[in-house]
Structure formats: structure tokens, C-alpha cells
Amino acid sequence: MNLTAKVLLGMALGLAVGLIINLTNMNAEGTWINEYFVNGFFHVVGKMFVNSLKMLVVPLVLFSLICGVCGIGDIKLLGRIGSKSFALYMLTTAIAIATAIAIAATLGIGEGMNAVSESTFTGKDAPPLSQVLIDIIPSNPIAAMANGEMLSIIFFAILTGVSILLVGKKAKGLVSNIELLNEVMMKMVSIVMSLAPYAVFCLLAKAIANLGIDLLFQLAGYVLVLIGVLLFHLFVTLQAVLFIFSHLSPKTFLRKVRNAQVFAFSTSSSNATIPVTLRTVTERLGVNNSVASFTVPFGATINMDGTAIMQGVATVFIANVYNVDLGIAGYLTVILMSVLASIGTAGVPGVGLIMLSMVFAQVGLPMEGIGLILGVDRILDMIRTAVNVSGDAVVSTVVAKSEGKLDVDTFNDPNAGVFDDEETHIDEAAEKEMAQAVKAAHDK
Ligand code: ASP
């Protein structure tokens, strides 16, 4: 069995076990299943795995982006890749939310429902755009890395790469060392990925065990429309973008992007999925690292199609529940706000709700409305994160193809980049040789 199959199996078993625990109420406070498994073993293993993915993000983005910029070697091309991917990310997000509003409004979801929200939600103010722009430049790059501020890290890495190019020949040694570091980081991604089947099982068993399944039924209208629009965006809109702009096969794309989707689904975090997305996009889809090293972390931060869809559907739903007529101007504000909000917020679990509160504050919808959908957000977050990551992969592929940086043979080869156990297998002869070399250097 290859890794994808194993991960899918882990996912299915995790869903099943979680569902059994949930439906038999074994997740209730005080039961041994809850104590030792749901909040014990599953929680610990799942969190350890998510931490190990997050551990890779900053060094991987830094090294691969410096390599990427040095690999491009042309500052103008860098500018083109930047502006194309920014335009496509914004465009797909705007289409996503517009589709969501149109479908939800046509179906009139939430009409005639009673507005009794059990949980309260305290929103956050939107960071002003001016602050987002200022924060792109880190006053302290080490602090930016320590806090995982992706846009600042991207900026610093690009500037480092450009400066290395300007230093020229003298910096050749440095470039090959950074390339090596990048390779080492990619190896670490393989090691972490090889543990994924077990971790995905634990993550899903815990998430589903704690899910308010009855709530899903009570809010069936909202949940079904949202999932419907998410699937529409994934299978129709994004594939149309892929086909129209680059004439590549959506079927091949969808088959190859599955690994990244499963990781996004299990972790609910585009950011934590960056290492897997980067590997999938470069090794499975054939996007050159010079493009992917920029578009993938950039997309994880500013591109959130799935989240935008949730905001569109939730706005219509809550406006209807509270009998507020937003009108065309109101909905246009919602579209603009959520596209802007996606730029300044990172792809981490649950951030979509915070963005929603920014949108609500802008159009004057009651914040308590968010309390209505809070209970079902956990599972919807998983699904929309998978859509977010798929959007990043589509745009990376389209931009790479348009710049001649896509290896079409790799894209079309069904076995390209398939993870095999050899990747994490230590070659004993090489290990011995390395130990001898280190010893010799030491003796000298
Ligand atoms: N969890 C999502 C992501 O990481 C963001 C959200 O919708 O909450 O992309």
C-alpha cells in the first residue's frame, strides 16, 4: 500500500471510531474512553503530529524560498510570479464568495428560523489594511520567524535571495549550502509524512468524537448548502480555472492533490499543511520550486476560498434568521471585506469565524448570530481548509505553467512523486561512509 492509501485508510478508520464514540456517548465527561483515548491518546498523538508539521513550516519556507529566488535568477520574473499569483488568489476568493452568496440567497437559507443562539461569540476588530501592509516588513526577522508571521518571512526570504543574486559569484557556496538545507528539510517532511496514517486516525477520531452531531441535523440547511458550494468550487470553479488558464487535466490534478487535501482536512490548518502542499505541488504536480516556494506559503496566508464561501453562506443565513435585509450594497461590502480580511489573517484553525466577525461588524449584522453556527464549525473548518489548500495548488500550477516552470511530464505521470518507504530508509553503507568522513574531519 502506498502512503496515500494508508492515510486514507487511517482517515476512514478515524471517522468510524470517532462516530462510534460520539453516537454511543462514550465521549461524555468522566468515561474512561474520554479520559484515556479521546482526550488522552488521540489528543496527544494528534497534537504531536500537528506540532511536527508546524515545526517544519518556518525553516522550510525560508530555505526553499531563498533557493527559489536564486533559482529564478531574474528579478522581473519574480515580480511577474508575485503579481499573477496575487491576482489569481484574489480573483478565486471573490468568485468563491460571490457564488456562495448567490446560491445561499437563491435558496433562502435560514428564512423562518428562530434566532436563539445558545453560545456567545466575541468578535475581533479587523486589522486595518495599513497595519497589514506595515507588518509585511519585519522590524525583527527573528521575531517574525518565532511568531510564524508568514508574510514577513516571505518578504525577508525574498530580500535575502535577491541580495544573494546581487552578490553574485562569490555567494555560490552559500547557495549550495542553502540548497542542501532545503533538501534536508524536505527529507524531514518525508519522515513526518510517514507517520501520517496513525496521526490522521487520531486527529479524526478525536474531532468526530467531540462533534455535536445532532447540531449538524438542526442546522442541516446551512451545513448542506455550505458543503454543496464548497464541493462546487472545488470540482467546478477551480478545475475550470485550471483548464482555461493552463489546459491541464482536472482529473489528474484532483487525483494528485489528494494527499495535501487529507492533511488539510485532518489538521484544519493551511499553514500546518504547507510542507505537504509544497511537496505535493513540486514533486507530484511538477511545479518548479522557484514558483512553488513562493506561491504555496503565500497562498496559505492570503488565499482562502473555502473560508470565503463559509462567510458568504453564513452571512446570508444569519441575515435571514435575524430578518436583516442587507441589499446589494451590503453583499458587495461582504465580498470586499472578506477578500481583504483573508489577506491579513493566517490559515490556522477557526480563523474563519474571526474573519466573519470582522465582516459582521462592517455590515452591522448581530455578532450573537455567529453563536448559532459555532457548534458545527469544527467539521466545516476541516472541509473548507481542504478547499483552501486545493486553491493554492491550482494557482501554483497555473502560474508555473504560464511561466514555463511546470514539468508537464511530471504532471501527467501518475507515479511521479508518490511517497515510497525508501525515502525514509537509511542506507547503511552511506551512513558508515558519513560517520568515517566526520571522524576523519574531527581527527584532523
Ligand atoms: N482553517 C482555515 C485554514 O487554515 C481557515 C478557516 O477557515 O478557519 O485555511
Coordinates of C-alpha atoms and ligand atoms in Angstrom, one line a residue:
M1 CA 0.0 0.0 0.0
N2 CA 1.4 3.5 -0.8
L3 CA 1.2 6.3 1.7
T4 CA -1.9 8.0 0.3
A5 CA -3.8 4.7 0.6
K6 CA -2.6 4.3 4.1
V7 CA -3.5 7.8 5.1
L8 CA -7.0 7.4 3.5
L9 CA -7.4 4.2 5.5
G10 CA -6.4 6.0 8.7
M11 CA -8.9 8.7 7.9
A12 CA -11.7 6.3 7.3
L13 CA -11.0 4.3 10.5
G14 CA -10.6 7.6 12.5
L15 CA -14.0 8.8 11.2
A16 CA -15.6 5.4 12.1
V17 CA -14.1 5.2 15.5
G18 CA -15.0 8.8 16.3
L19 CA -18.5 8.3 15.1
I20 CA -19.0 5.2 17.3
I21 CA -17.6 7.0 20.3
N22 CA -19.9 10.0 19.6
L23 CA -23.1 8.1 19.0
T24 CA -22.7 5.8 22.0
N25 CA -21.9 8.9 24.2
M26 CA -18.6 7.3 25.3
N27 CA -17.1 10.8 24.9
A28 CA -19.0 12.0 28.0
E29 CA -17.0 13.6 30.7
G30 CA -15.6 11.1 33.2
T31 CA -15.8 8.0 31.0
W32 CA -12.5 6.1 30.6
I33 CA -12.7 6.2 26.8
N34 CA -12.9 10.0 27.0
E35 CA -10.2 10.3 29.6
Y36 CA -7.6 7.8 28.2
F37 CA -8.4 7.9 24.5
V38 CA -10.3 10.9 23.2
N39 CA -8.6 13.4 25.5
G40 CA -5.6 11.1 26.2
F41 CA -4.0 9.1 23.4
F42 CA -5.8 10.6 20.4
H43 CA -5.3 14.1 21.6
V44 CA -1.6 13.6 22.4
V45 CA -0.6 11.8 19.2
G46 CA -2.7 14.2 17.1
K47 CA -1.2 17.3 18.7
M48 CA 2.4 15.9 18.5
F49 CA 1.9 15.3 14.8
V50 CA 0.4 18.8 14.1
N51 CA 3.4 20.2 16.1
S52 CA 5.8 18.3 14.0
L53 CA 4.3 19.7 10.8
K54 CA 4.3 23.2 12.2
M55 CA 7.9 22.7 13.3
L56 CA 8.9 22.4 9.6
V57 CA 7.0 25.3 8.2
V58 CA 9.3 28.3 9.0
P59 CA 12.7 26.7 8.1
L60 CA 11.2 25.1 5.0
V61 CA 9.6 28.3 3.7
L62 CA 12.8 30.2 4.4
F63 CA 15.2 27.9 2.8
S64 CA 13.0 26.9 -0.1
L65 CA 12.1 30.4 -0.9
I66 CA 15.7 31.6 -0.8
C67 CA 16.6 28.7 -3.2
G68 CA 13.6 29.6 -5.3
V69 CA 14.6 33.2 -5.8
C70 CA 18.2 32.2 -6.5
G71 CA 16.9 29.6 -9.0
I72 CA 14.8 32.2 -10.8
G73 CA 17.8 34.5 -11.1
D74 CA 15.6 37.2 -12.7
I75 CA 14.0 39.8 -10.5
K76 CA 11.5 40.8 -13.2
L77 CA 10.2 37.2 -13.4
L78 CA 9.8 37.2 -9.7
G79 CA 7.6 40.3 -9.9
R80 CA 5.5 38.6 -12.5
I81 CA 5.0 35.5 -10.5
G82 CA 4.1 37.6 -7.5
S83 CA 1.5 39.7 -9.3
K84 CA 0.0 36.8 -11.2
S85 CA -0.5 34.7 -8.1
F86 CA -1.8 37.7 -6.1
A87 CA -4.4 38.5 -8.8
L88 CA -5.5 34.8 -9.2
Y89 CA -5.7 34.4 -5.4
M90 CA -7.9 37.4 -5.1
L91 CA -10.0 36.5 -8.1
T92 CA -10.7 33.0 -7.0
T93 CA -11.6 34.2 -3.5
A94 CA -14.0 36.8 -4.9
I95 CA -15.6 34.2 -7.2
A96 CA -15.9 31.8 -4.3
I97 CA -17.8 34.2 -2.0
A98 CA -20.0 35.6 -4.8
T99 CA -21.1 32.1 -5.7
A100 CA -21.8 31.3 -2.1
I101 CA -23.9 34.4 -1.6
A102 CA -25.8 33.8 -4.9
I103 CA -26.6 30.2 -4.1
A104 CA -27.5 30.8 -0.4
A105 CA -29.7 33.8 -1.2
T106 CA -31.5 32.0 -4.0
L107 CA -32.2 29.0 -1.7
G108 CA -33.2 31.5 1.0
I109 CA -31.5 29.5 3.8
G110 CA -32.3 30.5 7.3
E111 CA -35.6 32.1 6.4
G112 CA -38.3 31.5 9.0
M113 CA -35.8 30.1 11.6
N114 CA -35.9 31.3 15.2
A115 CA -32.9 33.3 16.4
V116 CA -32.0 31.6 19.6
S117 CA -28.3 31.2 19.8
E118 CA -27.0 29.3 22.8
S119 CA -23.4 30.2 22.7
T120 CA -22.0 33.7 22.5
F121 CA -19.2 34.8 20.3
T122 CA -17.0 37.7 20.9
G123 CA -15.6 39.1 17.7
K124 CA -12.4 40.9 16.9
D125 CA -11.7 44.1 15.1
A126 CA -10.3 43.9 11.6
P127 CA -6.6 44.8 11.4
P128 CA -6.5 48.0 9.3
L129 CA -5.1 47.4 5.9
S130 CA -2.4 49.9 6.6
Q131 CA -1.2 47.8 9.5
V132 CA -1.2 44.6 7.4
L133 CA 1.0 46.5 4.8
I134 CA 3.4 47.8 7.5
D135 CA 3.7 44.3 9.1
I136 CA 4.9 42.8 5.8
I137 CA 8.3 44.3 6.7
P138 CA 9.5 42.7 9.9
S139 CA 11.3 45.0 12.3
N140 CA 12.9 41.9 13.6
P141 CA 13.1 38.9 11.2
I142 CA 14.0 36.5 14.1
A143 CA 10.8 37.6 16.0
A144 CA 8.8 37.2 12.8
M145 CA 10.1 33.6 12.4
A146 CA 9.5 32.9 16.0
N147 CA 5.9 34.0 15.7
G148 CA 5.4 32.4 12.3
E149 CA 4.4 35.6 10.6
M150 CA 4.3 34.3 7.1
L151 CA 4.1 37.5 5.0
S152 CA 7.1 38.9 6.9
I153 CA 9.1 35.6 6.5
I154 CA 8.3 35.6 2.8
F155 CA 9.5 39.2 2.5
F156 CA 12.7 38.5 4.3
A157 CA 13.4 35.4 2.4
I158 CA 12.9 37.1 -1.0
L159 CA 15.1 40.0 0.0
T160 CA 17.8 37.6 1.1
G161 CA 17.5 35.7 -2.2
V162 CA 17.7 38.9 -4.2
S163 CA 20.7 40.1 -2.2
I164 CA 22.5 36.8 -2.8
L165 CA 21.9 37.2 -6.5
L166 CA 23.3 40.7 -6.4
V167 CA 26.4 39.5 -4.6
G168 CA 26.8 37.1 -7.5
K169 CA 29.6 34.5 -8.0
K170 CA 31.1 34.9 -4.5
A171 CA 27.8 33.7 -2.9
K172 CA 27.8 30.4 -4.9
G173 CA 28.9 28.3 -1.9
L174 CA 26.2 29.9 0.3
V175 CA 23.5 29.0 -2.3
S176 CA 24.6 25.4 -2.5
N177 CA 24.6 25.2 1.3
I178 CA 21.0 26.6 1.4
E179 CA 20.0 24.1 -1.3
L180 CA 21.3 21.3 0.9
L181 CA 19.5 22.7 3.9
N182 CA 16.3 22.8 1.8
E183 CA 16.9 19.1 0.8
V184 CA 17.3 18.2 4.5
M185 CA 14.1 19.9 5.4
M186 CA 12.3 18.1 2.5
K187 CA 13.6 14.8 4.0
M188 CA 12.1 15.8 7.3
V189 CA 8.8 16.3 5.6
S190 CA 9.0 12.7 4.3
I191 CA 9.8 11.5 7.8
V192 CA 6.9 13.3 9.3
M193 CA 4.6 12.2 6.5
S194 CA 5.5 8.6 7.0
L195 CA 3.8 8.8 10.4
A196 CA 0.7 10.4 9.0
P197 CA -1.6 7.4 8.7
Y198 CA -1.6 6.9 12.5
A199 CA -1.8 10.6 13.3
V200 CA -4.6 11.2 10.9
F201 CA -6.5 8.4 12.6
C202 CA -6.1 10.0 16.0
L203 CA -6.9 13.5 14.8
L204 CA -10.1 12.4 13.2
A205 CA -11.2 10.1 15.9
K206 CA -10.9 12.9 18.4
A207 CA -12.5 15.6 16.3
I208 CA -15.5 13.4 15.3
A209 CA -15.9 12.0 18.9
N210 CA -16.4 15.6 20.1
L211 CA -18.6 16.8 17.4
G212 CA -22.1 17.9 18.0
I213 CA -23.7 15.5 15.5
D214 CA -27.3 16.4 16.5
L215 CA -26.4 20.1 15.9
L216 CA -25.4 19.1 12.3
F217 CA -29.0 18.0 11.7
Q218 CA -30.6 21.0 13.4
L219 CA -28.6 23.3 11.1
A220 CA -28.9 20.9 8.1
G221 CA -29.9 23.8 5.8
Y222 CA -26.8 25.8 6.5
V223 CA -24.5 22.7 6.6
L224 CA -25.7 21.2 3.3
V225 CA -25.7 24.4 1.3
L226 CA -22.2 25.2 2.6
I227 CA -20.8 21.8 1.8
G228 CA -22.6 21.9 -1.6
V229 CA -20.9 25.2 -2.5
L230 CA -17.5 24.1 -1.2
L231 CA -17.7 21.0 -3.5
F232 CA -18.9 23.1 -6.4
H233 CA -16.0 25.4 -6.0
L234 CA -13.5 22.5 -5.7
F235 CA -14.8 20.4 -8.6
V236 CA -16.2 23.1 -11.0
T237 CA -14.8 26.6 -10.4
L238 CA -11.2 25.7 -9.6
Q239 CA -11.0 23.0 -12.3
A240 CA -12.3 25.5 -14.8
V241 CA -9.6 27.9 -13.8
L242 CA -7.0 25.2 -14.2
F243 CA -8.3 24.1 -17.5
I244 CA -9.0 27.5 -19.0
F245 CA -5.6 29.0 -18.0
S246 CA -3.4 26.0 -18.5
H247 CA -5.2 23.3 -20.5
L248 CA -4.2 20.6 -17.9
S249 CA -6.4 17.7 -16.9
P250 CA -8.5 18.4 -13.8
K251 CA -8.8 14.7 -13.3
T252 CA -5.1 14.2 -13.0
F253 CA -4.9 17.3 -10.7
L254 CA -7.6 16.1 -8.4
R255 CA -6.0 12.6 -8.1
K256 CA -2.6 14.1 -7.3
V257 CA -3.7 16.8 -4.8
R258 CA -5.4 14.3 -2.5
N259 CA -2.6 14.0 0.0
A260 CA -2.5 17.7 0.7
Q261 CA -6.3 17.8 1.0
V262 CA -6.3 15.0 3.6
F263 CA -3.6 16.7 5.6
A264 CA -5.6 20.0 5.4
F265 CA -8.8 18.2 6.4
S266 CA -7.2 16.5 9.4
T267 CA -5.3 19.5 10.7
S268 CA -7.8 22.3 9.8
S269 CA -4.8 24.4 9.1
S270 CA -3.4 25.6 5.7
N271 CA -0.3 26.8 7.5
A272 CA 0.5 23.5 9.1
T273 CA -0.1 21.8 5.7
I274 CA 2.5 24.0 3.9
P275 CA 5.2 21.3 4.0
V276 CA 2.8 18.7 2.4
T277 CA 1.4 21.2 -0.1
L278 CA 4.9 22.2 -1.1
R279 CA 5.9 18.6 -1.6
T280 CA 2.7 17.7 -3.5
V281 CA 2.9 20.7 -5.8
T282 CA 6.6 20.3 -6.6
E283 CA 7.0 16.5 -6.8
R284 CA 3.5 15.3 -7.8
L285 CA 2.3 18.2 -10.0
G286 CA 5.7 19.2 -11.4
V287 CA 5.7 22.8 -10.4
N288 CA 9.3 24.2 -10.2
N289 CA 10.4 25.1 -6.7
S290 CA 11.2 28.6 -7.9
V291 CA 7.4 29.2 -8.3
A292 CA 6.0 26.8 -5.6
S293 CA 8.3 28.1 -2.8
F294 CA 6.6 31.4 -3.2
T295 CA 3.0 30.6 -4.2
V296 CA 2.4 27.9 -1.6
P297 CA 3.2 29.8 1.6
F298 CA 1.8 33.0 0.1
G299 CA -1.5 31.2 -0.8
A300 CA -1.7 29.5 2.7
T301 CA -1.8 33.1 4.1
I302 CA -3.8 35.1 1.7
N303 CA -5.9 32.6 -0.3
M304 CA -8.9 31.2 1.5
D305 CA -11.6 30.2 -1.0
G306 CA -13.3 27.8 1.3
T307 CA -13.3 30.3 4.2
A308 CA -14.8 32.9 1.9
I309 CA -17.5 30.5 0.9
M310 CA -18.3 29.9 4.6
Q311 CA -18.5 33.6 5.2
G312 CA -20.9 34.1 2.2
V313 CA -23.2 31.3 3.2
A314 CA -23.1 32.3 6.9
T315 CA -23.9 36.0 6.2
V316 CA -27.0 35.1 4.1
F317 CA -28.1 32.5 6.7
I318 CA -27.7 34.8 9.7
A319 CA -29.2 37.8 7.9
N320 CA -32.2 35.7 7.1
V321 CA -32.5 34.3 10.6
Y322 CA -32.4 37.9 12.1
N323 CA -34.6 39.3 9.3
V324 CA -32.0 41.8 8.2
D325 CA -32.1 42.9 4.6
L326 CA -28.5 43.6 3.5
G327 CA -29.3 44.6 0.0
I328 CA -26.9 44.5 -3.0
A329 CA -24.6 47.2 -1.4
G330 CA -24.4 45.2 1.8
Y331 CA -23.5 42.0 0.0
L332 CA -20.9 43.8 -2.1
T333 CA -19.4 45.1 1.1
V334 CA -19.3 41.5 2.4
I335 CA -17.4 40.3 -0.7
L336 CA -14.9 43.2 -0.4
M337 CA -14.4 42.7 3.3
S338 CA -13.9 39.0 3.2
V339 CA -11.4 39.3 0.4
L340 CA -9.5 41.9 2.3
A341 CA -9.8 40.1 5.6
S342 CA -8.2 37.0 4.0
I343 CA -5.0 38.9 3.2
G344 CA -4.3 39.8 6.8
T345 CA -5.2 36.6 8.5
A346 CA -3.2 33.4 8.6
G347 CA -4.6 29.9 7.7
V348 CA -5.0 28.4 11.2
P349 CA -7.9 26.5 12.7
G350 CA -11.0 28.5 13.4
V351 CA -9.7 31.8 11.9
G352 CA -12.7 31.9 9.5
L353 CA -15.0 32.7 12.4
I354 CA -12.9 35.6 13.4
M355 CA -12.9 36.9 9.8
L356 CA -16.7 36.5 9.8
S357 CA -16.9 38.7 12.9
M358 CA -15.0 41.4 11.0
V359 CA -17.4 41.2 8.2
F360 CA -20.4 41.3 10.5
A361 CA -19.1 44.4 12.3
Q362 CA -18.8 46.1 8.9
V363 CA -22.3 45.4 7.7
G364 CA -24.0 45.6 11.0
L365 CA -25.2 42.0 11.5
P366 CA -25.6 40.9 15.1
M367 CA -22.5 39.2 16.5
E368 CA -24.6 36.7 18.5
G369 CA -25.6 35.2 15.1
I370 CA -22.2 33.6 15.0
G371 CA -23.0 31.7 18.2
L372 CA -25.7 29.9 16.1
I373 CA -23.1 28.3 13.8
L374 CA -20.3 27.9 16.3
G375 CA -21.2 24.3 17.2
V376 CA -20.9 23.0 13.7
D377 CA -17.9 25.0 12.7
R378 CA -15.3 22.4 13.7
I379 CA -16.1 19.9 10.9
L380 CA -16.9 22.6 8.4
D381 CA -13.4 24.1 9.1
M382 CA -11.9 20.8 8.1
I383 CA -13.7 20.7 4.8
R384 CA -13.1 24.4 3.9
T385 CA -9.4 24.1 4.8
A386 CA -9.1 21.3 2.2
V387 CA -10.7 23.6 -0.4
N388 CA -8.3 26.4 0.7
V389 CA -5.3 24.2 0.1
S390 CA -6.6 23.0 -3.3
G391 CA -7.0 26.6 -4.4
D392 CA -3.3 27.2 -3.5
A393 CA -2.3 24.2 -5.6
V394 CA -4.4 25.2 -8.6
V395 CA -3.0 28.8 -8.6
S396 CA 0.6 27.5 -8.2
T397 CA 0.1 25.1 -11.2
V398 CA -1.5 27.8 -13.4
V399 CA 1.2 30.4 -12.6
A400 CA 4.0 27.8 -13.1
K401 CA 2.5 26.7 -16.5
S402 CA 2.2 30.3 -17.7
E403 CA 5.9 31.0 -17.0
G404 CA 7.2 27.7 -18.4
K405 CA 8.0 26.5 -15.0
L406 CA 5.8 23.4 -15.0
D407 CA 7.2 20.0 -15.9
V408 CA 4.2 18.7 -17.8
D409 CA 5.6 15.1 -18.0
T410 CA 5.7 15.0 -14.2
F411 CA 2.2 16.4 -14.0
N412 CA 0.9 13.7 -16.3
D413 CA 3.0 10.8 -14.8
P414 CA 0.6 9.0 -12.3
N415 CA 3.6 7.8 -10.3
A416 CA 5.6 11.0 -10.1
G417 CA 6.4 11.9 -6.5
V418 CA 4.5 9.0 -5.0
F419 CA 5.8 8.7 -1.5
D420 CA 7.6 5.4 -1.0
D421 CA 9.2 3.9 2.1
E422 CA 12.6 4.1 0.5
E423 CA 12.6 7.8 1.1
T424 CA 13.0 7.4 4.8
H425 CA 15.1 4.3 4.7
I426 CA 18.6 4.8 5.9
D427 CA 21.3 3.5 3.6
E428 CA 23.7 1.7 5.9
A429 CA 26.7 2.0 3.6
A430 CA 26.1 5.7 3.2
E431 CA 25.7 6.1 6.9
K432 CA 29.1 4.4 7.6
E433 CA 30.8 6.5 5.0
M434 CA 29.4 9.6 6.5
A435 CA 30.5 8.6 10.0
Q436 CA 34.0 7.9 8.7
A437 CA 34.1 11.3 7.0
V438 CA 33.0 13.1 10.2
K439 CA 35.6 11.2 12.2
A440 CA 38.4 12.0 9.7
A441 CA 37.5 15.7 9.8
H442 CA 37.4 15.5 13.6
D443 CA 40.9 13.8 13.8
K444 CA 42.3 16.4 11.5
Ligands
ASP1 N1 -8.7 26.7 9.0 C1 -8.7 27.5 7.8 C2 -7.3 27.4 7.1 O1 -6.4 27.1 7.8 C3 -9.1 28.9 8.0 C4 -10.5 29.0 8.4 O2 -11.4 28.9 7.6 O3 -10.8 29.0 9.6 O4 -7.2 27.6 5.9

